[in-house]
Short mmCIF file of C-alpha atoms and ligand atoms in Angstrom, two decimals:
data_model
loop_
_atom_site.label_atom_id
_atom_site.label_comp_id
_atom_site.label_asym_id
_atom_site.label_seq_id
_atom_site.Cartn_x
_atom_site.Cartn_y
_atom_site.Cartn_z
CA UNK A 121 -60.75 -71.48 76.49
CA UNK A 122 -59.16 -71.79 73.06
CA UNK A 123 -60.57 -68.81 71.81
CA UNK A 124 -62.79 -65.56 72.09
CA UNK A 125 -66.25 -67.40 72.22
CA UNK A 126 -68.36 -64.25 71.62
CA UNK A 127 -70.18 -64.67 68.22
CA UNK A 128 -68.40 -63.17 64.74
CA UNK A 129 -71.25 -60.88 63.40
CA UNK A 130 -72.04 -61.61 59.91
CA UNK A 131 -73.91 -59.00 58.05
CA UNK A 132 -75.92 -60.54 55.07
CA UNK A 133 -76.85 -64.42 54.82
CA UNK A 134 -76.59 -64.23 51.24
CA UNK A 135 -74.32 -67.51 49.81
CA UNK A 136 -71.10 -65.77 50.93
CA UNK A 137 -72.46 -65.04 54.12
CA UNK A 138 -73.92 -68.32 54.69
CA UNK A 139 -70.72 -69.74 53.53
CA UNK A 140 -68.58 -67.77 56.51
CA UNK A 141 -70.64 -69.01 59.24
CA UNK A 142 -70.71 -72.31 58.32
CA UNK A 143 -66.95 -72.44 57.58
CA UNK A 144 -66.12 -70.71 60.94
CA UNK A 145 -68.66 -73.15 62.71
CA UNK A 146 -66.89 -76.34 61.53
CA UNK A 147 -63.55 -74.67 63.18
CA UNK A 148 -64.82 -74.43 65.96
CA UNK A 149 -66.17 -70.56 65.50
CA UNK A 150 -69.45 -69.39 66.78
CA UNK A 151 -71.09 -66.74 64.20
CA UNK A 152 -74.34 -65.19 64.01
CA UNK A 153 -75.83 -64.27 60.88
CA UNK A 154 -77.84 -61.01 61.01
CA UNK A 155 -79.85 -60.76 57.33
CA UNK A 156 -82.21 -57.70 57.26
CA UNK A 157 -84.96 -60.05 54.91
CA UNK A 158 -88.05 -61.31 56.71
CA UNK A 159 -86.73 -64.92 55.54
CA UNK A 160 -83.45 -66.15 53.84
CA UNK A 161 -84.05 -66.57 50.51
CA UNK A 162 -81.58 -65.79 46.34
CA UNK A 163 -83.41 -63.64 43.89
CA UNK A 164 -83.05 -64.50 40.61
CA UNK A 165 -82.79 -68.38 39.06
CA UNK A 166 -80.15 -69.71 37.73
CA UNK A 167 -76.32 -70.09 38.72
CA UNK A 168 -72.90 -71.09 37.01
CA UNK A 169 -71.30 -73.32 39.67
CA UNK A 170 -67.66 -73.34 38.11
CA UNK A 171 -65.07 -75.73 39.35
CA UNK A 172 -63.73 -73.45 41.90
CA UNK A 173 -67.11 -72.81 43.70
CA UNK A 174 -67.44 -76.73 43.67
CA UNK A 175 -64.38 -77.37 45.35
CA UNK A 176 -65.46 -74.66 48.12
CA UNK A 177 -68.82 -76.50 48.27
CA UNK A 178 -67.45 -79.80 48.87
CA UNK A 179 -64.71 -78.51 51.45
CA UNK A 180 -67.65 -77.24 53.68
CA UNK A 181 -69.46 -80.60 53.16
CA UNK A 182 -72.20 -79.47 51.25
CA UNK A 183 -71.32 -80.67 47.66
CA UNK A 184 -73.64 -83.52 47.26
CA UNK A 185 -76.26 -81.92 48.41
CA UNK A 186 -75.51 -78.82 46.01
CA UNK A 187 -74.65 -81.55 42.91
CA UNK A 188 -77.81 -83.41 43.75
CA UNK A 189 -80.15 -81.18 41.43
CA UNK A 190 -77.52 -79.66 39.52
CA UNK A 191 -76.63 -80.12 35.96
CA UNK A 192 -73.19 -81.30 35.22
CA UNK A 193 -72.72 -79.47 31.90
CA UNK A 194 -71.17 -81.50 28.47
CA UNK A 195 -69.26 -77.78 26.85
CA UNK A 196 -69.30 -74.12 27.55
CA UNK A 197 -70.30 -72.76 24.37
CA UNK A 198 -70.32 -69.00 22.90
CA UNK A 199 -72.25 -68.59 19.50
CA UNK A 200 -71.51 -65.32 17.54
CA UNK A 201 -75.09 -63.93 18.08
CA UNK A 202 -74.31 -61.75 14.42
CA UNK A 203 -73.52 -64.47 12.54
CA UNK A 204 -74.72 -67.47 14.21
CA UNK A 205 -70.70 -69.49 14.09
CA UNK A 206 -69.18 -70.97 17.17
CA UNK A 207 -67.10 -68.91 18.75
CA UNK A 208 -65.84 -70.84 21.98
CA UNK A 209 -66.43 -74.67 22.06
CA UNK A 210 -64.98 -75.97 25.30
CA UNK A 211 -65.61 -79.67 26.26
CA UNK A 212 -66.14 -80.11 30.37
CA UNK A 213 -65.84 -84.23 30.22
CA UNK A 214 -63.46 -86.17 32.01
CA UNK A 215 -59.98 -84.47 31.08
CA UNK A 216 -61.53 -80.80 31.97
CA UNK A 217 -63.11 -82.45 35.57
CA UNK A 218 -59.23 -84.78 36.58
CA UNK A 219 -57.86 -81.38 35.90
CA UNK A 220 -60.01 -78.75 37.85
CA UNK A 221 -60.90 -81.47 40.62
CA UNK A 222 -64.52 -80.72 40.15
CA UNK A 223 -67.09 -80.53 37.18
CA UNK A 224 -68.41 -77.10 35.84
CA UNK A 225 -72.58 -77.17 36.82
CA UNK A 226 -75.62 -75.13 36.14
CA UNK A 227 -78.13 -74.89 39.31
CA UNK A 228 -81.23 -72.96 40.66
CA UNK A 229 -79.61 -70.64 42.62
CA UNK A 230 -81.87 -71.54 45.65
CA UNK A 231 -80.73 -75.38 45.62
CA UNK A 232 -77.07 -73.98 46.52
CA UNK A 233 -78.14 -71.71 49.13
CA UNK A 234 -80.43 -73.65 50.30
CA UNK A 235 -77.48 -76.82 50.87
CA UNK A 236 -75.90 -74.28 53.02
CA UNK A 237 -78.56 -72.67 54.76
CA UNK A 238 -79.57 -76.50 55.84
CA UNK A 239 -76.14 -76.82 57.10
CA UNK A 240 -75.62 -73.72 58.89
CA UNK A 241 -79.44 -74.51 60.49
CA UNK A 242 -77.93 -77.94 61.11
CA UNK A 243 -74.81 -76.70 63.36
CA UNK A 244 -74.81 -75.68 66.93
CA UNK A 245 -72.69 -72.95 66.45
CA UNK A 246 -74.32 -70.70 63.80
CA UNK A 247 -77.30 -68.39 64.67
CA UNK A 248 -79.77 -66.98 62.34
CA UNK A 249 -81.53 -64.13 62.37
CA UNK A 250 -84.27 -62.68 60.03
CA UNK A 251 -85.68 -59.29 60.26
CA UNK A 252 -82.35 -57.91 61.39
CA UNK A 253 -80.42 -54.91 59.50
CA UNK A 254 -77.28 -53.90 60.43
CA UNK A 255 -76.67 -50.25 60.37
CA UNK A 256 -73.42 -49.69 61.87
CA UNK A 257 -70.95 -50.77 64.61
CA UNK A 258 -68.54 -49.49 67.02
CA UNK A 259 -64.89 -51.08 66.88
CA UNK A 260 -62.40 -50.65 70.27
CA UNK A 261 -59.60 -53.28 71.32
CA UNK A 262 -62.27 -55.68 73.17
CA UNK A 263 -64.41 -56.31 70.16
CA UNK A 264 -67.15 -54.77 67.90
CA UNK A 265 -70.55 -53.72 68.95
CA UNK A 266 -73.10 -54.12 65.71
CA UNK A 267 -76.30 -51.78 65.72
CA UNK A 268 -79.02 -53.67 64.16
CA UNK A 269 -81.79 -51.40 63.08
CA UNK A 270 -85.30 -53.14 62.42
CA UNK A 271 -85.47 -53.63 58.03
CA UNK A 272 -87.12 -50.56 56.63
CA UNK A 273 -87.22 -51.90 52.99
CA UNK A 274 -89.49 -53.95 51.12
CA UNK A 275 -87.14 -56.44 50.73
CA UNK A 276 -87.97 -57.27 54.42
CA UNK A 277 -91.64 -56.96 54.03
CA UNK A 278 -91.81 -54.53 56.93
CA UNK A 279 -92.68 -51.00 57.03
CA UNK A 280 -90.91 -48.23 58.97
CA UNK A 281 -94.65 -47.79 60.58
CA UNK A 282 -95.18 -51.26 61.52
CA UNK A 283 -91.31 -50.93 63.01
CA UNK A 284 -92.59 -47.75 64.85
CA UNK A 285 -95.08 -49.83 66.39
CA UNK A 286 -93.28 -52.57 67.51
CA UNK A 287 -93.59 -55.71 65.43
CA UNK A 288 -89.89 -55.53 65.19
CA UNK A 289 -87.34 -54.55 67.19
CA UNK A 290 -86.25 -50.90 66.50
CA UNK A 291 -82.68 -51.01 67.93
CA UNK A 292 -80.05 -53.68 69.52
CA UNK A 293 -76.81 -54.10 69.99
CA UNK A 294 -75.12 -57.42 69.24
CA UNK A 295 -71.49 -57.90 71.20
CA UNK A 296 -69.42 -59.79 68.89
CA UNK A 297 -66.17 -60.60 68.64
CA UNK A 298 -65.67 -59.63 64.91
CA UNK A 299 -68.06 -57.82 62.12
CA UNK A 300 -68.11 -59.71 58.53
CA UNK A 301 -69.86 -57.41 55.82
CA UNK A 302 -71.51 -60.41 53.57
CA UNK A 303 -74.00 -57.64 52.88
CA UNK A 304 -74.19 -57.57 48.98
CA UNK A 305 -73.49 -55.25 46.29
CA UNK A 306 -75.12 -52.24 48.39
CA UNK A 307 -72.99 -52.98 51.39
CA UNK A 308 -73.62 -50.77 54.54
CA UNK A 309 -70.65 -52.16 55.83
CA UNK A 310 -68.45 -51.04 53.08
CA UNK A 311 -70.31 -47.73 53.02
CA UNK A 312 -68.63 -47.38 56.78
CA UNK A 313 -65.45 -48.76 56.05
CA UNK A 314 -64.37 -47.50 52.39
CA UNK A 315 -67.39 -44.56 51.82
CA UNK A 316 -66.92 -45.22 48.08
CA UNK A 317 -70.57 -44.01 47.55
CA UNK A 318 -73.24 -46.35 45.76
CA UNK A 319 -72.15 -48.83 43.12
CA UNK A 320 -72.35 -47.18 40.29
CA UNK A 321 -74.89 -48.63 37.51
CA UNK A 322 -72.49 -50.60 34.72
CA UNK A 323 -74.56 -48.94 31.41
CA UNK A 324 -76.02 -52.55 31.48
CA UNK A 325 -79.73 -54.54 32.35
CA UNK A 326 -80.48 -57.58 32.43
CA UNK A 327 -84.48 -59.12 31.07
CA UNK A 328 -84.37 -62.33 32.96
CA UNK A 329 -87.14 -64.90 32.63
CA UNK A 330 -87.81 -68.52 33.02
CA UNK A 331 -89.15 -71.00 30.84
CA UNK A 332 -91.26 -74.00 31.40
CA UNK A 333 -89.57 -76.89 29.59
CA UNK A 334 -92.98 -77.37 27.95
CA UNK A 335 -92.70 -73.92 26.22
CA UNK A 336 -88.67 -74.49 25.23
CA UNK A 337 -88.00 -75.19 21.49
CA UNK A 338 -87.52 -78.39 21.90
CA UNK A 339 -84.38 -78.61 19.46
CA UNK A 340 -82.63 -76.15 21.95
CA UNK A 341 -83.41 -77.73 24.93
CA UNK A 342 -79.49 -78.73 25.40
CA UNK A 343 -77.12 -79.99 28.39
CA UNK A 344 -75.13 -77.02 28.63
CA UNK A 345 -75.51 -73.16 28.75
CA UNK A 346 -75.45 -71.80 25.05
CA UNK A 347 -73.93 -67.88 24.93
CA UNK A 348 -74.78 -65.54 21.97
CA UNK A 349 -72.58 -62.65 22.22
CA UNK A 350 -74.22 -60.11 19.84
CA UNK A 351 -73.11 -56.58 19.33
CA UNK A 352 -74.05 -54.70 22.70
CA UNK A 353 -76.35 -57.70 24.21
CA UNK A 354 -75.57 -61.09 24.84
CA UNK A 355 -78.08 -64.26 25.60
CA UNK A 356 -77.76 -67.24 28.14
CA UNK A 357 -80.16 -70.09 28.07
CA UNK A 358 -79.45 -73.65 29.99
CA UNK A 359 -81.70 -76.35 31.96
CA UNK A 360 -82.17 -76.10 36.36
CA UNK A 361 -83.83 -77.70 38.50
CA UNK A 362 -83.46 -81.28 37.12
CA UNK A 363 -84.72 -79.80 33.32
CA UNK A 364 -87.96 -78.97 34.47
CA UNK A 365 -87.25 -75.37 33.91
CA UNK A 366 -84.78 -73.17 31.71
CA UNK A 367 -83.11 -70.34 33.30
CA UNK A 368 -82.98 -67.37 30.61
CA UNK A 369 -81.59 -63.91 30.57
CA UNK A 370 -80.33 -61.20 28.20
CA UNK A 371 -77.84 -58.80 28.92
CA UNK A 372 -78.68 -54.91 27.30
CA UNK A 373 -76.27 -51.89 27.05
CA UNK A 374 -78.28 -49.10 27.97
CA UNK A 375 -75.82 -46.73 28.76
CA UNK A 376 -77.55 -44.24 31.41
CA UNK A 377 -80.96 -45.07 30.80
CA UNK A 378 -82.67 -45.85 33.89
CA UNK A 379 -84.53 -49.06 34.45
CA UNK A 380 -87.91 -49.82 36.08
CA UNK A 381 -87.29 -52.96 38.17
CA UNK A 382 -90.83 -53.16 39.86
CA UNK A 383 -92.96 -54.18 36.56
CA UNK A 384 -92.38 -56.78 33.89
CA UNK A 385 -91.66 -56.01 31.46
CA UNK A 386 -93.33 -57.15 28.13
CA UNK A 387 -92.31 -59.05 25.19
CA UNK A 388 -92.03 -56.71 22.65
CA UNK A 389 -89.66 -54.99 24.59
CA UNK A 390 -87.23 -57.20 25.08
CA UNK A 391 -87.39 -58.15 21.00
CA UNK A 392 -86.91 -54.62 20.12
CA UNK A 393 -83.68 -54.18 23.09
CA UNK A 394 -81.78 -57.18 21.39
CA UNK A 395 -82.85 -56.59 17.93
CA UNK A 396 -79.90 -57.16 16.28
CA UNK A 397 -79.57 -60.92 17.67
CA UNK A 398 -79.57 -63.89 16.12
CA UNK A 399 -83.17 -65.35 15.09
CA UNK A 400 -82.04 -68.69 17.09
CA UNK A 401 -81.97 -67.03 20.46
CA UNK A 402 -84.41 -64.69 19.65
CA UNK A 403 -86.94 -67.76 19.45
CA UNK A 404 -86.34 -68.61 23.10
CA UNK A 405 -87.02 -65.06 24.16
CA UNK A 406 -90.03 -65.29 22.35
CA UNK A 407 -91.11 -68.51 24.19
CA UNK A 408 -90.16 -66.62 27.24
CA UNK A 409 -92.72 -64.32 27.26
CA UNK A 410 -92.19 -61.83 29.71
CA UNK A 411 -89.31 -60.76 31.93
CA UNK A 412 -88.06 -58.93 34.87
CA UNK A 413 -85.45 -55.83 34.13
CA UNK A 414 -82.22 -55.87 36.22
CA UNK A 415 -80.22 -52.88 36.64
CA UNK A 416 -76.44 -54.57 36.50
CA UNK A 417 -74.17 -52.43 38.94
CA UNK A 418 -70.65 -52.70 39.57
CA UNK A 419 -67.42 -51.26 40.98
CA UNK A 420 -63.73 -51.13 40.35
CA UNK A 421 -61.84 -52.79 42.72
CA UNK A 422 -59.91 -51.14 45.88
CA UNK A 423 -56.98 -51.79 47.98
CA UNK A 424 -58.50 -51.88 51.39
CA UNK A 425 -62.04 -54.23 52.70
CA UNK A 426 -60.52 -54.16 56.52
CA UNK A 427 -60.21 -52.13 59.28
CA UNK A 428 -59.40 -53.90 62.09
CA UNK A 429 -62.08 -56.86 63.49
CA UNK A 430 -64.12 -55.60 60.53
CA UNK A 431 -64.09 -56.69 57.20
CA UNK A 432 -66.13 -57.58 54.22
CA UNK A 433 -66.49 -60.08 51.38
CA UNK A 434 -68.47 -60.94 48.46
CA UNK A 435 -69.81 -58.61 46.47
CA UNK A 436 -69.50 -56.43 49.65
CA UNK A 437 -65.89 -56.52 48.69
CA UNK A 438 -65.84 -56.73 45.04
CA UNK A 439 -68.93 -56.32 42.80
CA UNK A 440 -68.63 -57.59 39.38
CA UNK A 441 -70.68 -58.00 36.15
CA UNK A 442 -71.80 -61.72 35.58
CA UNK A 443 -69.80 -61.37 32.24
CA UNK A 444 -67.81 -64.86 33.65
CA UNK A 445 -70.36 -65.86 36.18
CA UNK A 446 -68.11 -65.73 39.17
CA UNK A 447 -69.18 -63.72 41.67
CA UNK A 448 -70.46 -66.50 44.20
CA UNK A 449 -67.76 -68.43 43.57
CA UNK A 450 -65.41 -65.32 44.58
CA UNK A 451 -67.76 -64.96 47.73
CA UNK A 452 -67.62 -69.15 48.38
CA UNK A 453 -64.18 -68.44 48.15
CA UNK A 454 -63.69 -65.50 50.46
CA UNK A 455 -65.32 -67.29 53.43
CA UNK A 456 -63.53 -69.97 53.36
CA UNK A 457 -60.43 -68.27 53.35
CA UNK A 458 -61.35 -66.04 56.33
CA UNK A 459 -62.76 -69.12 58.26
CA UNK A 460 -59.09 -70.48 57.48
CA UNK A 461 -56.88 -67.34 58.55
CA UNK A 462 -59.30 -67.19 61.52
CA UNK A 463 -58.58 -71.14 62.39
CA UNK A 464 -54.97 -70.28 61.77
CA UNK A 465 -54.48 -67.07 64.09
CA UNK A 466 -56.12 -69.29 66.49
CA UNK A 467 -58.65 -66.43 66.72
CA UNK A 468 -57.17 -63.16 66.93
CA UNK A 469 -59.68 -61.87 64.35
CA UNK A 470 -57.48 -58.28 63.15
CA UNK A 471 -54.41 -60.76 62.08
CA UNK A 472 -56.82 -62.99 60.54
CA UNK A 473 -58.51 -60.52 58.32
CA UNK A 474 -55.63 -58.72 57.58
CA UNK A 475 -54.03 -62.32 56.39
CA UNK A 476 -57.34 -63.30 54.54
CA UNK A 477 -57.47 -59.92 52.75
CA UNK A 478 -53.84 -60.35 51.44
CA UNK A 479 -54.29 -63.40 50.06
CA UNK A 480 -57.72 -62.89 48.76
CA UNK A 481 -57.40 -59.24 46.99
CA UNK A 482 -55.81 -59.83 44.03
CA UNK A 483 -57.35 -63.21 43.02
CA UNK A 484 -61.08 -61.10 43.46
CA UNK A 485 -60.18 -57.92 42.18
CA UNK A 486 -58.40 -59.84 39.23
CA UNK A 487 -61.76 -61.69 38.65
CA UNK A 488 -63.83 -58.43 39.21
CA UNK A 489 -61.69 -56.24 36.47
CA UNK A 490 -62.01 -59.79 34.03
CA UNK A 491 -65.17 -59.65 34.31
CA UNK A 492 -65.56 -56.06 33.12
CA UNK A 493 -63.17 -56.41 30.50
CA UNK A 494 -65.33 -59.47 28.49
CA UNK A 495 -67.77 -56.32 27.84
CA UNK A 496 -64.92 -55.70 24.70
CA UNK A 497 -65.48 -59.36 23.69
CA UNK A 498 -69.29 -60.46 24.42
CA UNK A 499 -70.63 -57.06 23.20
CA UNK A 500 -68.34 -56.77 20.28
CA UNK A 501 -69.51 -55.05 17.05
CA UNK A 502 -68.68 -54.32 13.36
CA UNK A 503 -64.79 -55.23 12.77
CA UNK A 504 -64.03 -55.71 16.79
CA UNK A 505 -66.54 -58.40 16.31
CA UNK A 506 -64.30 -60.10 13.77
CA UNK A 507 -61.26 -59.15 15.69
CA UNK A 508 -62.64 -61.20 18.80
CA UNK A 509 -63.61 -64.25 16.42
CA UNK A 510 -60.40 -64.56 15.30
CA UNK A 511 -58.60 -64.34 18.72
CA UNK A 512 -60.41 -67.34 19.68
CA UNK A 513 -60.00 -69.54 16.19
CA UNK A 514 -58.27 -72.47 16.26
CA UNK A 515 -58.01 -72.76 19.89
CA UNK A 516 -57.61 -76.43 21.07
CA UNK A 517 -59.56 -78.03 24.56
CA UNK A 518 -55.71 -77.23 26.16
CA UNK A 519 -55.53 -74.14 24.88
CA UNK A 520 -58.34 -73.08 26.51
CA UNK A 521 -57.49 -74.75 29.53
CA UNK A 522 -54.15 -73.71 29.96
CA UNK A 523 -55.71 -70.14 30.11
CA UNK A 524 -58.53 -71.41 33.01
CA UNK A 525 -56.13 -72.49 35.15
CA UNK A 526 -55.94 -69.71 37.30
CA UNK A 527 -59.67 -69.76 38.08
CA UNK A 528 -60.61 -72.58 38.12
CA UNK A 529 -57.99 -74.91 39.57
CA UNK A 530 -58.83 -74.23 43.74
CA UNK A 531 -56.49 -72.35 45.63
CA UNK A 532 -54.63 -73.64 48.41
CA UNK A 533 -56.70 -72.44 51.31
CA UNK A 534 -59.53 -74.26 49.85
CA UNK A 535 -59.73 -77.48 52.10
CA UNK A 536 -61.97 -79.07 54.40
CA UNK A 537 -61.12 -78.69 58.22
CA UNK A 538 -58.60 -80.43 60.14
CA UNK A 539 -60.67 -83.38 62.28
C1 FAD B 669 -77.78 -61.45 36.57
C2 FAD B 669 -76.71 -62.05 37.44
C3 FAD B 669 -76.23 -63.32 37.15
C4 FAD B 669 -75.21 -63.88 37.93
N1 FAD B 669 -74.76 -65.14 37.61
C5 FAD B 669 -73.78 -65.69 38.37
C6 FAD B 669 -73.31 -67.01 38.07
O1 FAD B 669 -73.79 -67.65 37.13
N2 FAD B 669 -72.32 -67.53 38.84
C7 FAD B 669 -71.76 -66.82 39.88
O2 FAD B 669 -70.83 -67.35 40.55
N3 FAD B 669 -72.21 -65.59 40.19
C8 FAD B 669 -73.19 -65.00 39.47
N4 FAD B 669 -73.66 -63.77 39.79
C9 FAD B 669 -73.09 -63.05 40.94
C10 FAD B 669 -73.67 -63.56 42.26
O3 FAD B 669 -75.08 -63.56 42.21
C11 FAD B 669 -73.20 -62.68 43.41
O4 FAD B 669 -71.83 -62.38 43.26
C12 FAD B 669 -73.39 -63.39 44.75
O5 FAD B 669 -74.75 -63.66 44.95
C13 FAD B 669 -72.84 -62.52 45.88
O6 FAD B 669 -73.12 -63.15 47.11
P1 FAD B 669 -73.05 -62.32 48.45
O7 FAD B 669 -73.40 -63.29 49.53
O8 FAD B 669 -71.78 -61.57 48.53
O9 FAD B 669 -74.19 -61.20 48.32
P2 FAD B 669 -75.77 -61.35 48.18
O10 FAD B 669 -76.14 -62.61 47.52
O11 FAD B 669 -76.25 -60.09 47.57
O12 FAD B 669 -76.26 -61.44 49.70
C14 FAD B 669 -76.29 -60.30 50.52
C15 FAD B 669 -77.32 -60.53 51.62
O13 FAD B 669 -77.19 -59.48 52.58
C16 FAD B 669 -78.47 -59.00 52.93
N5 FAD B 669 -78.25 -57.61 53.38
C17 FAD B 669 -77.99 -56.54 52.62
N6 FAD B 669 -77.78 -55.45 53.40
C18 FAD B 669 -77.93 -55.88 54.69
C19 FAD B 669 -77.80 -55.23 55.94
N7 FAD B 669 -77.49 -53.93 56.05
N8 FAD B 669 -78.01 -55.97 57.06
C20 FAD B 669 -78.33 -57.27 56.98
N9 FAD B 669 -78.46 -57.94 55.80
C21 FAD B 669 -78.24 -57.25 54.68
C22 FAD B 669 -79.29 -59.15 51.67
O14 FAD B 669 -80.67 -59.17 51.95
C23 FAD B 669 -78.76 -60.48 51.13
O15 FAD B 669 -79.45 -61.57 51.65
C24 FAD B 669 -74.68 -63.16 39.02
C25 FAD B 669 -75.16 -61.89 39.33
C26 FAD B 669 -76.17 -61.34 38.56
C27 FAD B 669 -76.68 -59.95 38.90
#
């Protein structure tokens, strides 16, 4: 036998979970994907697919499939939401696409987890499992043992009663060879391995809403995302789901205030949170109508995901703010490179985590503490506004891709399997 061919557990079939199995499948890798919802499923709308999470897409052979109702976006565009001037004009035609390898899209986020979920449904050796919520594991030299607890949480649409009574298993053990913890920003696996506490809330919400084209102003209804960084809130707008729909959400600092996520919340609310905005995006707000609040949490990053067979990616790993929209691409990324150091330890799972968290922790937690620091320049105010504006005047197409090299251009473990 080439390898161990007991299952890698992966906790969470989220897009970087989904990613991992499929990745490990297609090297030959049998997984099985434990998600605690009743069905696999993204909240929320819209997604930045940058360059990067392109080139991850296509190396796992579902890039055509994730293109096929995305929008290839013309510029990435930041408006001074005080003063209405462009701020960042950056064109994503041919020269940006020859050098990054891939275009920069916009998508519904279920289009690009649903291309992999397909997949992984589509290989022999990836298991899926609804319903199931991993609560801990044991770790000796032979392998890990995963407890998988029946879901408690509404998320799951099951009730601790209906658990009591049956309709779902209470308690099981699942032998695997290695534990993945693709489990999200509220990570039980992380809570075992690092015990850093909860993510703490960032001091930031998000109203997020979408609008029927129908009810878009139609002189805004553009091929690209349009930013307006105002002082404390910024604004995204852009077309999914071949234009039929515009993915919309504003970003609030609210300091400590807490946030009720189970209503809507109305109109004049929203207006009143982002008063000080520009009346252009303020008009698509008001043709959004009403929204759902998002509590925005985060963490700083750490020095350790592993510990042994175990280890974690994703937000798991490193939550960030969507201040550069890059947290699935960092989670694409991550499984990948584990499938890789996996393929390349021939399957002795500790060296392979161990090499796939050295390579991956600085490019992540550089992207993580980025992310944070574009608070200072999307939420700027009074002269810091002005400061930022002129930082980014006069900046030239290279300019601005000489600095988006880094994250955009694919890393070197990004690459389809060997045949
Ligand atoms: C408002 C907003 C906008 C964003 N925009 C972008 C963007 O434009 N581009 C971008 O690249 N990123 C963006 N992100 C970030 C991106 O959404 C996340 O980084 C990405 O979804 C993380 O993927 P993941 O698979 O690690 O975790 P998740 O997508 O959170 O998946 C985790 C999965 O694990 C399951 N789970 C949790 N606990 C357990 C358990 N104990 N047992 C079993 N299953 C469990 C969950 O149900 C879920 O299905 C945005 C984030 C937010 C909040």
């Amino acid at each position: 036998m080439r390898h161990d061919q007991r299952p890698v557990a992966i906790a969470g079939g989220g897009i970087g979970g989904l990613a991992c199995a499929l990745a490990l499948a297609q090297r030959g890798f049998p997984s099985i994907v434990l998600e605690q919802a009743r069905e696999f499923g993204e909240v929320g709308v819209g997604l930045q697919v940058a360059p990067n999470a392109l080139s991850v897409l296509d190396a796992l052979g579902v890039g055509d499939r994730a293109r096929r109702d995305a929008l290839l976006i013309e510029r990435m565009l930041m408006m001074d939401g005080v003063s209405g001037e462009t701020i960042v004009d950056i064109p994503c035609g041919p020269e940006f696409i020859a050098r990054y390898g891939n275009p920069y899209a916009v998508a519904h986020r279920a289009d690009i987890h649903g291309a992999l979920l397909d997949a992984c449904r589509d290989h022999p050796l990836v298991q899926l499992r609804t319903r199931s919520r991993v609560i801990g594991f044991d770790q000796d030299a032979d392998g890990v043992s995963v407890h998988v607890g029946a879901p408690t949480d509404a998320s799951a649409g099951v009730s601790a009663r209906a658990d009591a009574a049956g309709a779902a298993p209470a308690f099981e053990r699942v032998q695997a060879a290695a534990l993945v913890g693709a489990d999200g920003v509220q990570s039980r696996i992380r809570q075992i391995l690092i015990g850093d506490g909860d993510p703490f809330p960032s001091g930031f919400m998000i109203y997020r809403a979408v609008i029927p084209v129908a009810e878009m102003p139609a002189d805004l209804q553009h091929p690209y995302p349009t930013l307006w960084a105002g002082h404390d809130t910024h604004i995204i707008y852009y077309p999914v789901r071949g234009w039929t729909v515009f993915n919309f959400g504003a970003t609030v600092r609210i300091h400590d205030r807490p946030v009720d996520e189970s209503t809507e919340a109305p109109l004049d609310e929203a207006l009143a949170a982002c008063a000080g905005q520009h009346p252009t995006p303020l008009r698509v707000m008001r043709a959004a109508g009403r929204f759902r609040r998002w509590t925005i949490r985060r963490r700083d990053p750490v020095d350790n995901w592993t510990r042994g067979a175990v280890t974690l990616l994703g937000d798991g790993a490193h939550p960030m703010v969507q201040f550069i929209a890059q947290g699935a691409a960092m989670a694409l990324e991550d499984a990948l490179c584990l499938a890789v150091m996996v393929e390349e330890s021939a399957g002795d799972f500790v060296e392979a985590f161990r090499r796939y968290q050295d390579i991956r922790i600085v490019r992540a937690s550089r992207v993580q503490a980025m992310s944070w620091m574009m608070d200072r320049l999307l939420h700027a105010g009074g002269v810091e506004r002005r400061v930022r504006n002129s930082i980014f005047a006069g900046r030239t197409p290279e300019d601005s891709y000489t600095r988006l090299d880094w994250l955009y251009q694919p890393p070197d473990y990004v690459r389809a399997p060997r045949t």
